[in-house]
PDB file of C-alpha atoms in Angstrom:
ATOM      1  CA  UNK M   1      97.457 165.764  -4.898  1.00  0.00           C
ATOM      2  CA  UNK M   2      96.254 166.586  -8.320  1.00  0.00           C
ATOM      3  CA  UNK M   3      97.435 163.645  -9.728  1.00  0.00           C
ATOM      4  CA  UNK M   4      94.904 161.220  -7.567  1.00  0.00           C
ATOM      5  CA  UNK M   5      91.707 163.025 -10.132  1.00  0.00           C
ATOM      6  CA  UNK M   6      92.882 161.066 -12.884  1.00  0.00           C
ATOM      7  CA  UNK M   7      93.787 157.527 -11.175  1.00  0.00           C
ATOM      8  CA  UNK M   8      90.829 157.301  -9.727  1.00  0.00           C
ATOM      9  CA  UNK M   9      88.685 158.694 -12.775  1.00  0.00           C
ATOM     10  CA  UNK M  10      90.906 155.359 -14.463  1.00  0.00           C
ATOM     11  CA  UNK M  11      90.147 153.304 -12.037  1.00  0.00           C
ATOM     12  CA  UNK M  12      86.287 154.048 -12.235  1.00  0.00           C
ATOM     13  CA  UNK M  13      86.548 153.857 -16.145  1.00  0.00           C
ATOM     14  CA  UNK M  14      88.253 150.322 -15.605  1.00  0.00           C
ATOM     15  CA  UNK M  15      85.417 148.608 -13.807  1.00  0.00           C
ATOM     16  CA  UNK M  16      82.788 150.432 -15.295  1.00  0.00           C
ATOM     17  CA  UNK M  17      83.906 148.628 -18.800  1.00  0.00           C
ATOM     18  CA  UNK M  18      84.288 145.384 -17.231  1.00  0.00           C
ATOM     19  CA  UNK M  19      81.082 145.936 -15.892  1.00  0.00           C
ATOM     20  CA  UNK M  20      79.516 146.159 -19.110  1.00  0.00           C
ATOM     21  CA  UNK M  21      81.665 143.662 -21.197  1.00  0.00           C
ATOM     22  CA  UNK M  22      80.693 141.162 -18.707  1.00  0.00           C
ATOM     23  CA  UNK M  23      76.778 142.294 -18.719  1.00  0.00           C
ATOM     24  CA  UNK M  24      76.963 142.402 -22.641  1.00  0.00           C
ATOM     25  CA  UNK M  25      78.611 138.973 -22.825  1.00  0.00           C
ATOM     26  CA  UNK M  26      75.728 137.126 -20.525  1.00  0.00           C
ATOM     27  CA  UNK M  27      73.314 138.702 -22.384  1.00  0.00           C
ATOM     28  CA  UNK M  28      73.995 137.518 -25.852  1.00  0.00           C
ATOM     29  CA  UNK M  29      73.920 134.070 -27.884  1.00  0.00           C
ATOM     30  CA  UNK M  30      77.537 133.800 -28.645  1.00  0.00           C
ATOM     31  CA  UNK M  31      80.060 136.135 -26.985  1.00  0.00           C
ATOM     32  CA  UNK M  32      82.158 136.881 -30.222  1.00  0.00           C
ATOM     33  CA  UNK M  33      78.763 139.045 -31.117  1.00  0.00           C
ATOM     34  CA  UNK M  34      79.750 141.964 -28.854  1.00  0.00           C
ATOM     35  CA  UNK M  35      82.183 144.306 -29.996  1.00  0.00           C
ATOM     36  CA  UNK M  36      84.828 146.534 -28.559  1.00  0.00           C
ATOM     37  CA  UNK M  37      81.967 149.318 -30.294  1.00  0.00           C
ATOM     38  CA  UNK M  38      79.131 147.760 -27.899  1.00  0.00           C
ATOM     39  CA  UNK M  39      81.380 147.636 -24.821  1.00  0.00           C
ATOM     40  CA  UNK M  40      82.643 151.172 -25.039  1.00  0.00           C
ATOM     41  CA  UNK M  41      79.202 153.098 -25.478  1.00  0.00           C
ATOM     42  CA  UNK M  42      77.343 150.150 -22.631  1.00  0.00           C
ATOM     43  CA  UNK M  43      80.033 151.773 -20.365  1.00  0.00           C
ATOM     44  CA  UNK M  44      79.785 155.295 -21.725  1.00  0.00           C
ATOM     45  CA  UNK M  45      83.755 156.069 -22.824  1.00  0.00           C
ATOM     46  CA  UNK M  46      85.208 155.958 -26.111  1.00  0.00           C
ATOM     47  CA  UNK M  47      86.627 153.400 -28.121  1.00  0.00           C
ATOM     48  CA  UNK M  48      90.160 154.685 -27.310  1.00  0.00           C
ATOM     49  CA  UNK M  49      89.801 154.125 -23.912  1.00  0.00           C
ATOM     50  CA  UNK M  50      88.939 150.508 -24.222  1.00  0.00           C
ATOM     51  CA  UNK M  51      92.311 149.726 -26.480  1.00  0.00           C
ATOM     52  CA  UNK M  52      94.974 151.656 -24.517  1.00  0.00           C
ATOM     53  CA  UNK M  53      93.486 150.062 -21.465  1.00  0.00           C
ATOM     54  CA  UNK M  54      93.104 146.579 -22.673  1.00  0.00           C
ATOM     55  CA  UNK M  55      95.037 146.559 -25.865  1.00  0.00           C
ATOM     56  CA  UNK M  56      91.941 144.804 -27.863  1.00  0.00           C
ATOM     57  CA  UNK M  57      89.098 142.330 -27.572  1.00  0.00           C
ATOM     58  CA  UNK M  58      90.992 139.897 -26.339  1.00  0.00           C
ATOM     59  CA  UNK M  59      93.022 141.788 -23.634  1.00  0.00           C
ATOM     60  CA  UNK M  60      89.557 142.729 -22.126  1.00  0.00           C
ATOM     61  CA  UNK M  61      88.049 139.209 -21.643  1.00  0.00           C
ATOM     62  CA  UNK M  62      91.510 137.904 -20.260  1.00  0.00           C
ATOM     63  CA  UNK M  63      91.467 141.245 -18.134  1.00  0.00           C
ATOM     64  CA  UNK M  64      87.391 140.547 -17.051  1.00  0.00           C
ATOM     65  CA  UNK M  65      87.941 136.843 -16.271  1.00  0.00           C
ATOM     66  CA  UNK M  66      91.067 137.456 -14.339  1.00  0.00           C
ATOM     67  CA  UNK M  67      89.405 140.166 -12.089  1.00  0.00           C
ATOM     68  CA  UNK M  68      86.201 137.933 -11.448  1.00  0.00           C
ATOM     69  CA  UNK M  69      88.919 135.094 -10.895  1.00  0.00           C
ATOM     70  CA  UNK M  70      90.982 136.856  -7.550  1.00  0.00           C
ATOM     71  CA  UNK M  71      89.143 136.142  -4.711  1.00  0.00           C
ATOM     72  CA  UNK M  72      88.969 132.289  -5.731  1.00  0.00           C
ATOM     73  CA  UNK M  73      93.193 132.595  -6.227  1.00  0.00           C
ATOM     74  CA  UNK M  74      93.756 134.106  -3.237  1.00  0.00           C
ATOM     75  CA  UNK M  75      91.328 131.499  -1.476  1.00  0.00           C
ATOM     76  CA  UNK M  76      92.966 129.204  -2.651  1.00  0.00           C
ATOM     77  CA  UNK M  77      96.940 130.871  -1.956  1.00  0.00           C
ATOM     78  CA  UNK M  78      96.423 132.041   1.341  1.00  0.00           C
ATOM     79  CA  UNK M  79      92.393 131.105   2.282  1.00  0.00           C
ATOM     80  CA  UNK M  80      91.715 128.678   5.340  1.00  0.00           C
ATOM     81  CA  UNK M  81      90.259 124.883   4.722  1.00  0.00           C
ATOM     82  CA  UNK M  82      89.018 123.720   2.246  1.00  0.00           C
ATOM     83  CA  UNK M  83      90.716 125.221  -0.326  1.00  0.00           C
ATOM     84  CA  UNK M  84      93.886 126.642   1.394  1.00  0.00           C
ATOM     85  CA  UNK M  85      97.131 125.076   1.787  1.00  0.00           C
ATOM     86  CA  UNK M  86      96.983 123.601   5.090  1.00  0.00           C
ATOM     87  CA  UNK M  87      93.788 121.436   4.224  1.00  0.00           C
ATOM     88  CA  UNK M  88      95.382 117.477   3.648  1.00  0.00           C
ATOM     89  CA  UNK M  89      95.764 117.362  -0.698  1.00  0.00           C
ATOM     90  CA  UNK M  90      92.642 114.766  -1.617  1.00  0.00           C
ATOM     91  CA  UNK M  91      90.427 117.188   0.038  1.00  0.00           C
ATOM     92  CA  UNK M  92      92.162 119.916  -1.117  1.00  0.00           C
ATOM     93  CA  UNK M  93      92.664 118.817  -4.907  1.00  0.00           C
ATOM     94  CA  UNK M  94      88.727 117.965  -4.341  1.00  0.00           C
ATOM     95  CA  UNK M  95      87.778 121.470  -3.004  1.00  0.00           C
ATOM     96  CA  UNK M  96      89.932 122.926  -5.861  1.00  0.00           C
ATOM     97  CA  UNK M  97      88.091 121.132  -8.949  1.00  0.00           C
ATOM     98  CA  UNK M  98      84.836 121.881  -7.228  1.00  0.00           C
ATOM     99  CA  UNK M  99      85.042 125.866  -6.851  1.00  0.00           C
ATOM    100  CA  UNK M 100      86.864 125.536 -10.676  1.00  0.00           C
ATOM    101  CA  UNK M 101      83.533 124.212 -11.674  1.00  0.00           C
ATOM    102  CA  UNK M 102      81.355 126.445  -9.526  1.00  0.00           C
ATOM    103  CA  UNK M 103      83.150 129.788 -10.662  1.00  0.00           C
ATOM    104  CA  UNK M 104      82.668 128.123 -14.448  1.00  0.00           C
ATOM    105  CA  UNK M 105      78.630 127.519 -13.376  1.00  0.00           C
ATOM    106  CA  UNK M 106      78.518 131.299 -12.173  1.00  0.00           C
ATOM    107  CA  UNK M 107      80.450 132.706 -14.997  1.00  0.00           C
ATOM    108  CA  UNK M 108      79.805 130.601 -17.927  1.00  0.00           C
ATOM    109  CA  UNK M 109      79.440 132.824 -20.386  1.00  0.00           C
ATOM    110  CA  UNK M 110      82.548 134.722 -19.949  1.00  0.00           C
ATOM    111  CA  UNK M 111      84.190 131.265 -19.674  1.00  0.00           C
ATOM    112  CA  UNK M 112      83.241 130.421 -23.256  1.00  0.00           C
ATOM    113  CA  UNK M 113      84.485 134.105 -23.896  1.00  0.00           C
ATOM    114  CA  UNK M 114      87.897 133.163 -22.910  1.00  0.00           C
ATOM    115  CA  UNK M 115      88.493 130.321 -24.880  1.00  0.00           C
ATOM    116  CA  UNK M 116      86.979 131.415 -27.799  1.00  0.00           C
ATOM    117  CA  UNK M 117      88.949 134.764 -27.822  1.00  0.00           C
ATOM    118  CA  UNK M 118      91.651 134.808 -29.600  1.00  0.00           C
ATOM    119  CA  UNK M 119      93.665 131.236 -29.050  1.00  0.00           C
ATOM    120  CA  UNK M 120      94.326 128.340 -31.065  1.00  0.00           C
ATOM    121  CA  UNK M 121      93.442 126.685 -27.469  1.00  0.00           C
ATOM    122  CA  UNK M 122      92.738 127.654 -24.156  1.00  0.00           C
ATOM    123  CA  UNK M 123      95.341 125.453 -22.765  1.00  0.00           C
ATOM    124  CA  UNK M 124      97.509 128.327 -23.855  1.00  0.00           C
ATOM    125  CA  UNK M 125      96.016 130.816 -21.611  1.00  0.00           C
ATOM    126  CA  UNK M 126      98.144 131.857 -18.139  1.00  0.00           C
ATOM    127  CA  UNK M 127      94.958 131.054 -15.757  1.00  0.00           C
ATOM    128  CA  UNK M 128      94.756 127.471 -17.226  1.00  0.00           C
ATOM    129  CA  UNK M 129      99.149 127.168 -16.387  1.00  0.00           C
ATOM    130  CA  UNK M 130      98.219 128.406 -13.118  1.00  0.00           C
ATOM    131  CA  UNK M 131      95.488 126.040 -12.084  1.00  0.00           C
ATOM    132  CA  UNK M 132      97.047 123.114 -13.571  1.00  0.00           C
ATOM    133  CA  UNK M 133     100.628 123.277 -11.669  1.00  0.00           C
ATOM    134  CA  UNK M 134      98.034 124.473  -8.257  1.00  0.00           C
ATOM    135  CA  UNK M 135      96.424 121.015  -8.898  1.00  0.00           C
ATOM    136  CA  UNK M 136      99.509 119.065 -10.052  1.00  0.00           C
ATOM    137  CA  UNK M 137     101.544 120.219  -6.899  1.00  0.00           C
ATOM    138  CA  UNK M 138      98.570 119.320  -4.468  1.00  0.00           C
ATOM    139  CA  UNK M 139      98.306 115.712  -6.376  1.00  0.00           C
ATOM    140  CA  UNK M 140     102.355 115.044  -5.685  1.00  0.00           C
ATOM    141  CA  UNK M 141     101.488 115.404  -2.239  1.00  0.00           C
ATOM    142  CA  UNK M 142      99.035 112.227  -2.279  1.00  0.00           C
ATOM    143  CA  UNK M 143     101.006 109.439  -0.747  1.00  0.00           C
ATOM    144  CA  UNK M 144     101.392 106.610  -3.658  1.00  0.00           C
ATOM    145  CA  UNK M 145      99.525 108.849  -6.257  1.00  0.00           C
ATOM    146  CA  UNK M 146     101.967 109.139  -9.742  1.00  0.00           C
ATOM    147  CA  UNK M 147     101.581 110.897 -12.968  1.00  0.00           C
ATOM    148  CA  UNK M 148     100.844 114.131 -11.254  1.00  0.00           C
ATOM    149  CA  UNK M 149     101.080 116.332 -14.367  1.00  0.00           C
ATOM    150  CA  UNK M 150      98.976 114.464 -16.674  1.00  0.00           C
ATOM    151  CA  UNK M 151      96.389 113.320 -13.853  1.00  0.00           C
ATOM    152  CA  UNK M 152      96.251 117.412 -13.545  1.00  0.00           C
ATOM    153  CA  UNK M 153      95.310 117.607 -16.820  1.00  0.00           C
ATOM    154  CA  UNK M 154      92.448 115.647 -17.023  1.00  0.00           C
ATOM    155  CA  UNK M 155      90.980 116.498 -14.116  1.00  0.00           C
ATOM    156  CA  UNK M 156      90.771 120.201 -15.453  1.00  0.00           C
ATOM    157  CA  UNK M 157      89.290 118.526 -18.731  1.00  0.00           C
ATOM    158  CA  UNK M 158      86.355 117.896 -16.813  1.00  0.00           C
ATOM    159  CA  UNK M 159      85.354 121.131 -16.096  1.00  0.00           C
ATOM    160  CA  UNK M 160      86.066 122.837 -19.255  1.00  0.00           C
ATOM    161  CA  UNK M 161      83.788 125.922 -20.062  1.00  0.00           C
ATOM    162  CA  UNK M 162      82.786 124.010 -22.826  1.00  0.00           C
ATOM    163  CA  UNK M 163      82.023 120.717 -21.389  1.00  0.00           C
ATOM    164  CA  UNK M 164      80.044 122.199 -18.772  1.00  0.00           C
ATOM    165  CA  UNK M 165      77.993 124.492 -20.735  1.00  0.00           C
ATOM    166  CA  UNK M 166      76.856 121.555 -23.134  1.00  0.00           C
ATOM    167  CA  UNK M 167      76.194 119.250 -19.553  1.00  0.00           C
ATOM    168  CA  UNK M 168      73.776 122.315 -18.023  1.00  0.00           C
ATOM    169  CA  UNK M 169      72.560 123.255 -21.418  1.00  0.00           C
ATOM    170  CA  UNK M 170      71.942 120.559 -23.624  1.00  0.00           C
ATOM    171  CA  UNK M 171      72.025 117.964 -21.324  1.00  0.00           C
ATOM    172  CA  UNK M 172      70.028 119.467 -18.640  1.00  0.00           C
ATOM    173  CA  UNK M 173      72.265 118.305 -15.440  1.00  0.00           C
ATOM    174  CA  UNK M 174      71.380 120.369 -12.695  1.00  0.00           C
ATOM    175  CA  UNK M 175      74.469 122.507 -11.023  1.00  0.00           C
ATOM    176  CA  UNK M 176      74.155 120.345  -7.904  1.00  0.00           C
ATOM    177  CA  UNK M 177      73.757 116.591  -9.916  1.00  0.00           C
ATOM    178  CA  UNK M 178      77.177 117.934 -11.780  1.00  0.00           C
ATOM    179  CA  UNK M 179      79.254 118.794  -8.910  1.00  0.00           C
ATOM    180  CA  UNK M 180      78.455 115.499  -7.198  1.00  0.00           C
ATOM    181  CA  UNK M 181      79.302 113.802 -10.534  1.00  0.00           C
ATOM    182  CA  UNK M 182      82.084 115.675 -10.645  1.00  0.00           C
ATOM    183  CA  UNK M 183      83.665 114.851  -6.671  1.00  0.00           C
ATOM    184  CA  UNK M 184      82.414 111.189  -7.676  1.00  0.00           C
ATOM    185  CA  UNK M 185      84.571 111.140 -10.805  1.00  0.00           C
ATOM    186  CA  UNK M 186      88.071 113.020  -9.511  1.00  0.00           C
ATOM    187  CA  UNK M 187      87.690 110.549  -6.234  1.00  0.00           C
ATOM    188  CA  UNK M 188      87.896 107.341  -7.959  1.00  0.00           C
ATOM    189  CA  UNK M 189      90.945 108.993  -9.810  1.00  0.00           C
ATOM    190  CA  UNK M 190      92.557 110.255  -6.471  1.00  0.00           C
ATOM    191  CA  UNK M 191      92.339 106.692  -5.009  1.00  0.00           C
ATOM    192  CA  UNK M 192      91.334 105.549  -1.514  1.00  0.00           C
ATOM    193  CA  UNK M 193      90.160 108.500   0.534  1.00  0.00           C
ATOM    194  CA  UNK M 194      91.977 107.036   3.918  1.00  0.00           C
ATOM    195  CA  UNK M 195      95.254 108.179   2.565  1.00  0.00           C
ATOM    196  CA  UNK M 196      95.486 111.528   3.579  1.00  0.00           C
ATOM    197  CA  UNK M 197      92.453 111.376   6.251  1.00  0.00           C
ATOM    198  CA  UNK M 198      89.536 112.480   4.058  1.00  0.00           C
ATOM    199  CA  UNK M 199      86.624 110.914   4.941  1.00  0.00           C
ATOM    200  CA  UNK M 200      85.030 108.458   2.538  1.00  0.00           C
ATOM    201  CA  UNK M 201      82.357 109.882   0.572  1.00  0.00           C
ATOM    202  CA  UNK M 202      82.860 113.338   1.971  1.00  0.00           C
ATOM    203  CA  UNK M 203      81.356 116.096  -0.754  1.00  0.00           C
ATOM    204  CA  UNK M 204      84.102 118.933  -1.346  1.00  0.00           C
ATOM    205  CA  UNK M 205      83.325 122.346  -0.302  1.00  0.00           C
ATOM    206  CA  UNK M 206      85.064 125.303  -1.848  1.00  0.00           C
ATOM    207  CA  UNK M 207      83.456 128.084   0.150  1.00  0.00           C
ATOM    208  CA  UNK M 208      82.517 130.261  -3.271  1.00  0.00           C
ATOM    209  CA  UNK M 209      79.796 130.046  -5.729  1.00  0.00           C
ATOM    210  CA  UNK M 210      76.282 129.881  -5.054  1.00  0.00           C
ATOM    211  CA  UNK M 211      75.411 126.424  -3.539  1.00  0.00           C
TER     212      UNK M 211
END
């Protein structure tokens, strides 16, 4: 029994960093201008406890994005339609590029985070392996469709952190005007919508995000 004190005083320590790493993040120009310093006194523990719990700067963003990332995997792994497996794969490859690009909308900033943190590129990080062979198996299931793996690819291209921040920023698209641009744009690369009995013109729907 006296063991559970510390686990759970761990635990609590745990989210109340991510907490403020993610709070600190959205709140300033660039992300690489909050420090492991900044994150530890926003969340009121000491620097030590940030680096045996997330190794360094980079550990904590990768930690952060993945824990703001479950409940889109496991929609996706084991959710109903749209975005779970029994839902016919244009809809579903569809449904999957459109909550990618709605969880990117919500959580821009720590999107940019992670692929500025640390990585020559962020095709090297695990989430980006992950999503790309989800997409790329859902894509060999298309009757007719080939090149799976590179088709994968660019599709995920299109909703980069970085390509969607200078769309919304810069070029002003509204989140709405870039999803439809975006189901307009993957359609034409999945092919004719009767192959798979997705209706024509039909608007994917991942279930998450704010709509």
């Amino acid at each position: 029994m006296p063991e559970r004190k510390p686990r759970a005083d761990a635990a609590r320590n745990r989210e109340a960093v991510l907490e403020a790493a993610d709070r600190l993040i959205a709140n300033r120009d660039r992300p690489a201008q909050v420090t492991m310093a900044d994150i530890a006194a926003a969340a009121g523990v000491g620097k030590g406890t940030l680096f045996r719990g997330f190794g360094d700067r980079t550990g904590l963003i990768h930690a952060l994005f993945e824990a703001r990332l479950e409940p889109v995997r496991q929609a996706v792994t084991e959710g109903p339609h749209p975005l779970g497996p029994a839902t016919p794969p244009r809809e579903r490859a569809l449904a999957l590029l459109d909550a990618l690009l709605c969880f990117k909308l919500d959580h821009r900033h720590l999107s940019l985070a992670l692929e500025e943190a640390g990585s020559d590129s962020p095709y090297g990080a695990a989430h980006y392996d992950w999503w790309h062979g989800t997409l790329s198996g859902v894509l060999e299931r298309l009757p007719g469709f080939t090149g799976s793996d590179f088709a994968a690819h660019a599709l995920l291209a299109a909703v980069r952190a970085d390509l969607v921040d200078h769309l919304t920023g810069r070029r002003n698209l509204s989140r709405e005007r870039l999803r439809a641009q975006l189901a307009d744009f993957a359609g034409r690369v999945l092919g004719d919508p009767a192959s798979d009995g997705t209706a024509d013109g039909a608007e994917p729907t991942s279930g998450t995000g704010n709509r």
